[in-house]
Tab-separated table of C-alpha atoms and ligand atoms in Angstrom:
chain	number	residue	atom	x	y	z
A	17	UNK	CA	33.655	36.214	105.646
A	18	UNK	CA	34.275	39.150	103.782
A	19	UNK	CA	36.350	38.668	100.840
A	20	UNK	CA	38.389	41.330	98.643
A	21	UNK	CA	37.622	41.245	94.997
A	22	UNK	CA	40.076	41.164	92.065
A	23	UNK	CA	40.188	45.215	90.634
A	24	UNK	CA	44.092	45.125	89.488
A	25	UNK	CA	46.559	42.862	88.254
A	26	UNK	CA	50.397	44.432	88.571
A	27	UNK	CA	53.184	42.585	86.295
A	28	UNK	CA	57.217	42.484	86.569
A	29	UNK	CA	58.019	43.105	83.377
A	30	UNK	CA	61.576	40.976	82.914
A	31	UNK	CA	60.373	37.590	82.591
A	32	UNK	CA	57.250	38.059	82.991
A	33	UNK	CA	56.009	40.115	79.886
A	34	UNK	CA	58.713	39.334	77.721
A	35	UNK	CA	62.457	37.273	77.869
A	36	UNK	CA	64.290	40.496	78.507
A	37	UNK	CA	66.757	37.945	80.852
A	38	UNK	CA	69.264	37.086	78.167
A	39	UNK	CA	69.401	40.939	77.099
A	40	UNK	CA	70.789	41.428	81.096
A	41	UNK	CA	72.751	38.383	81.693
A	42	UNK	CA	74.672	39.368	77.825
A	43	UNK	CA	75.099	43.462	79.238
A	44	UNK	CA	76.283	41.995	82.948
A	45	UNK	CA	78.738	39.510	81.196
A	46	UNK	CA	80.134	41.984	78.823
A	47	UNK	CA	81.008	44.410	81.991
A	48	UNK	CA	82.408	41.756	83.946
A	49	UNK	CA	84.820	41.103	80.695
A	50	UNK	CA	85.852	44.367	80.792
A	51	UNK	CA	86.833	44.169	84.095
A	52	UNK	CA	88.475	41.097	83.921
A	53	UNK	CA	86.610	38.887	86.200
A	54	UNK	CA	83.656	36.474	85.040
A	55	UNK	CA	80.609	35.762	86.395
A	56	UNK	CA	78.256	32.141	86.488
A	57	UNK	CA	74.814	31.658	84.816
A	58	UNK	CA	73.660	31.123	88.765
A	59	UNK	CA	75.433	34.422	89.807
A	60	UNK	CA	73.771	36.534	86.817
A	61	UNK	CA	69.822	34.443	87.813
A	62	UNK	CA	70.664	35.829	91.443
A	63	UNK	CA	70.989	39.370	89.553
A	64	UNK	CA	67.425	39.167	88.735
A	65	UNK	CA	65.023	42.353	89.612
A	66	UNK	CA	67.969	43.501	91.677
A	67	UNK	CA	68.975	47.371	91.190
A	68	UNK	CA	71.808	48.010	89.050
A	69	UNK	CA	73.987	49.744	90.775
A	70	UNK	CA	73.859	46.792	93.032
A	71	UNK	CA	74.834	44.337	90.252
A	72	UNK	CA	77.633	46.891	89.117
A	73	UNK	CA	78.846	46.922	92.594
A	74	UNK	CA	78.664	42.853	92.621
A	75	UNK	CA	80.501	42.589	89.970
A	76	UNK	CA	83.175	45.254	90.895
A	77	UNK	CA	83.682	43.983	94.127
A	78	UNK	CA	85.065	40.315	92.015
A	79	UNK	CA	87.868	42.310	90.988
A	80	UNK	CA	89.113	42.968	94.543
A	81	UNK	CA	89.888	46.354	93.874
A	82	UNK	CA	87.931	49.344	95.808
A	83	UNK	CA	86.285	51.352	93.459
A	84	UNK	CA	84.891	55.460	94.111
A	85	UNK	CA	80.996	55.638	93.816
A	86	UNK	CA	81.652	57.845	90.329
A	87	UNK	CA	82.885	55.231	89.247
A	88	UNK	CA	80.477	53.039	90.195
A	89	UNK	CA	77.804	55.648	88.896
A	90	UNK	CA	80.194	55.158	85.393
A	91	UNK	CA	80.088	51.207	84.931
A	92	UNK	CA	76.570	51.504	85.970
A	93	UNK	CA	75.801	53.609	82.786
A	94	UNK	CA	78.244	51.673	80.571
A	95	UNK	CA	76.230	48.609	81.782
A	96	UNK	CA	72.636	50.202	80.968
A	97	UNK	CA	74.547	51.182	77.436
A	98	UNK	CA	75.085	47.658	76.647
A	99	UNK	CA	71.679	46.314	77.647
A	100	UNK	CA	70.113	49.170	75.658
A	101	UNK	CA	72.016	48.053	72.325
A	102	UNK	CA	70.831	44.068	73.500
A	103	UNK	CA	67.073	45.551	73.714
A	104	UNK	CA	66.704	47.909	70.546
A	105	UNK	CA	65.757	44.774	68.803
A	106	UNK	CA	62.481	44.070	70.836
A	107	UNK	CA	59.659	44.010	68.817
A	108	UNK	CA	56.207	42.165	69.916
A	109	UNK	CA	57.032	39.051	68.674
A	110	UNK	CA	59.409	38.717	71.776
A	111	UNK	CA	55.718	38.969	74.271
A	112	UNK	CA	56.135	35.691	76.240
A	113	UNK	CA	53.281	33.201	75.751
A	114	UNK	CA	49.549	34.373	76.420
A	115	UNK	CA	50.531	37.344	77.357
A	116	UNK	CA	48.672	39.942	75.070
A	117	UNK	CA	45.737	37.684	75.330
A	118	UNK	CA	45.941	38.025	78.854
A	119	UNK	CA	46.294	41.716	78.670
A	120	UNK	CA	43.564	41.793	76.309
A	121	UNK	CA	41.163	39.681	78.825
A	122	UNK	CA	41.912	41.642	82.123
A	123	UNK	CA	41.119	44.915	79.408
A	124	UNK	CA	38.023	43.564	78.103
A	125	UNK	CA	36.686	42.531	82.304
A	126	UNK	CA	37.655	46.755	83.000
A	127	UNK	CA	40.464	45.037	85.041
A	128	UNK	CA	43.552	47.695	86.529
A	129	UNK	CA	46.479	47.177	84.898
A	130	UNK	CA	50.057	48.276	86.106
A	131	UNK	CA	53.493	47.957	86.067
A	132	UNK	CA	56.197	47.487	88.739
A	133	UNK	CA	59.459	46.906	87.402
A	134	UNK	CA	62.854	47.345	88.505
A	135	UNK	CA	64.367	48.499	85.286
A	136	UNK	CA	64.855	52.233	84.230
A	137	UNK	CA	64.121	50.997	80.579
A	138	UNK	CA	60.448	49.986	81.022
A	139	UNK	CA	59.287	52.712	79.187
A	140	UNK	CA	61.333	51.883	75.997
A	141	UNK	CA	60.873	48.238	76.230
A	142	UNK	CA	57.033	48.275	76.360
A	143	UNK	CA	57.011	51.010	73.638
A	144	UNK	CA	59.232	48.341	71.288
A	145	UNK	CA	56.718	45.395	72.786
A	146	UNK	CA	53.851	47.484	71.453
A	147	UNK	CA	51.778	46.972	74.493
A	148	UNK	CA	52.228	50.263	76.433
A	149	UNK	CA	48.097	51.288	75.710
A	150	UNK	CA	47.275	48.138	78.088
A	151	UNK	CA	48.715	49.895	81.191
A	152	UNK	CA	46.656	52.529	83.599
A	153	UNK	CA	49.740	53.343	85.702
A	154	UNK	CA	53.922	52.425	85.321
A	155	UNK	CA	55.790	52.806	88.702
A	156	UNK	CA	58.698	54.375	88.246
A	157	UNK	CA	61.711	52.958	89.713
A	158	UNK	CA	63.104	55.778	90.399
A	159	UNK	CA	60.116	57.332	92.745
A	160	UNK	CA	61.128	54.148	95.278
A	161	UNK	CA	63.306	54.642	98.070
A	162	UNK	CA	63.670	50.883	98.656
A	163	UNK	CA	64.058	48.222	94.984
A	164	UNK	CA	62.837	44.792	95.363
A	165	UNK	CA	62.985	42.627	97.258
A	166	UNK	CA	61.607	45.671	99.539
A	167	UNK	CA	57.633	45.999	98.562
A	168	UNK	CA	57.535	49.770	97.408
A	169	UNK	CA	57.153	49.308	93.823
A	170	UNK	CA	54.165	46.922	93.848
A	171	UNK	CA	52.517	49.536	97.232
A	172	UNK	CA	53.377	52.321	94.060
A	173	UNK	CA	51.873	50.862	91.356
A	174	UNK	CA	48.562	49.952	93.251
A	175	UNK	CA	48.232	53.960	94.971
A	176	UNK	CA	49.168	55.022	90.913
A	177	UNK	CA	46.060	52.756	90.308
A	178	UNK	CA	44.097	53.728	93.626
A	179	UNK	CA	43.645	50.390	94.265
A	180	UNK	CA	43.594	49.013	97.766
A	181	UNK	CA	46.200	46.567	98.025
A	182	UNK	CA	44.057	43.592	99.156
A	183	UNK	CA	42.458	44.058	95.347
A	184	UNK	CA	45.597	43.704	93.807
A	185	UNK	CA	47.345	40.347	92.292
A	186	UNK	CA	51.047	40.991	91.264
A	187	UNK	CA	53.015	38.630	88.557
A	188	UNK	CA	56.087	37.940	89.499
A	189	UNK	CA	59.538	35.725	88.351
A	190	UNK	CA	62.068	36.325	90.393
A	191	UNK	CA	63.120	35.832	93.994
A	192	UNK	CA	63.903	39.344	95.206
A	193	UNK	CA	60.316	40.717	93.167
A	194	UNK	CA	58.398	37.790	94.656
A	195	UNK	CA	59.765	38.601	97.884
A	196	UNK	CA	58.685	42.058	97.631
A	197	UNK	CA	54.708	41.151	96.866
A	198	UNK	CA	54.755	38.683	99.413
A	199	UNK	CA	55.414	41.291	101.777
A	200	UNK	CA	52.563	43.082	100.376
A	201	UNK	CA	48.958	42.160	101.471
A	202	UNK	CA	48.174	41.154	97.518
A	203	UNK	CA	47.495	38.193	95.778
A	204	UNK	CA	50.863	36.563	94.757
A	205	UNK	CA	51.304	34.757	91.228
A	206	UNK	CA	54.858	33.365	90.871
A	207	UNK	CA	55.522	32.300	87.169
A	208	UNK	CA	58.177	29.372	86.385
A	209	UNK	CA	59.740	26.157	88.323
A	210	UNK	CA	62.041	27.546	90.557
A	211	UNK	CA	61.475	26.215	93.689
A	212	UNK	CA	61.223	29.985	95.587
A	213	UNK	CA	57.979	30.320	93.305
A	214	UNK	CA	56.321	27.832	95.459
A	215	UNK	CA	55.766	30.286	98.073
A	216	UNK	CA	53.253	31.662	95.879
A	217	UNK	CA	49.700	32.059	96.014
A	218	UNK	CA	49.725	30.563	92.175
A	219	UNK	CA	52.334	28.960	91.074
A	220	UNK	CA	52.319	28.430	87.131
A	221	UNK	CA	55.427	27.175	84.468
A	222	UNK	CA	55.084	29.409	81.855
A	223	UNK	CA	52.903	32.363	80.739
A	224	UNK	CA	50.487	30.639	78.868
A	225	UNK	CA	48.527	29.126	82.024
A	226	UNK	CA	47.808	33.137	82.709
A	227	UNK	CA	43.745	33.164	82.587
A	228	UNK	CA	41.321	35.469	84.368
A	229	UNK	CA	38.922	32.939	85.193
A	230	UNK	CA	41.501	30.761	86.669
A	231	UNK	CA	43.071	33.813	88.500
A	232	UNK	CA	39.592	35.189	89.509
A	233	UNK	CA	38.778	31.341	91.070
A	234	UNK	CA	42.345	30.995	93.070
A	235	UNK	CA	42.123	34.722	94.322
A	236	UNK	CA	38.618	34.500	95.675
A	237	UNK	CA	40.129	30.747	97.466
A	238	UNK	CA	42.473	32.284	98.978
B	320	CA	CA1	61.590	39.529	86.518
């Protein structure tokens, strides 16, 4: 039978690359305090790797009150404002574990390295991460038509890459993103113990199980 080989690994970046979370749920809890309503730790883990004008719109829509898409549009930018003073304070220590040795392994094998995130910041957040050298292509968000859990950013990141998608493995943490490669012909790796991540190809905890080797064996067993 023929089998695809392993030519590109695609990461989330939230989550995946580096605890970003707590920098959204803190800028999602300090809008919904200024508009008066409040919002659960399950609520703000459902936010995850959705869009945020969605999450503005989620949050808005607590207070009962019908707002005008400016100012939607105007919460959405306070709400990128807060998470922007939350992630000035990345630095490299905040990598999650094994992941610049895994970056440095897939580099050293002349693996394809990408990213498809949902966040307009990934630029900035890599650049404070010190990792943005590892990556061949960055999908920009904003070149989508459809944000997880629709597949566009992970078929992006692999044409950026000119990778067929059947060579492609894509890290993922969250429901909506994991959704997204699983509607995608690659090679799913779900990271944490949430049950959703089951649905995964690979299913690890934490970062630190990320190996090559190990990925290389489960993607050529699939
Ligand atoms: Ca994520």
């Amino acid at each position: 039978m023929w089998k695809a080989q392993l030519k590109a690994v695609i990461f989330d970046l939230d989550g995946v690359i580096a605890d970003t979370n707590e920098c959204y749920n803190q800028a999602n809890r300090k809008l919904a305090e200024e508009l008066a309503v409040t919002i659960s730790d399950a609520e703000n883990d459902s936010f995850k790797g959705i869009h945020r004008s969605e999450i503005v719109r989620a949050i808005a829509a607590k207070t009962g009150r019908n707002y005008q898409e400016a100012e939607i549009v105007a919460l959405g930018v306070k709400k990128n404002e807060y998470y922007q003073q939350m992630i000035a304070d990345l630095s490299p220590r905040d990598l999650l574990p094994g992941i610049k040795r895994f970056l440095q392994e897939l580099t050293d094998a002349d693996m394809r390295i990408a990213l498809a995130s949902s966040s307009s910041n990934y630029h900035f957040v890599l650049e404070r991460l010190g990792i943005s050298h590892y990556f061949h292509a960055v999908a920009d968000p904003a070149k989508v038509e459809r944000m997880k859990p629709a597949p566009d950013i992970f078929l992006l990141a692999a044409d950026l890459l000119n990778v067929p998608y059947a060579h492609c493995a894509a890290i993922e943490d969250g429901e909506a993103g994991l959704t997204a490669v699983l509607a995608t012909p690659m090679f799913s790796v779900g990271i944490g113990t949430a049950p959703f991540l089951a649905a995964a190809n690979w299913n690890l905890a934490d970062t630190a199980g990320l190996k090559l080797a190990e990925l290389r064996q489960r993607f050529a067993a699939r």
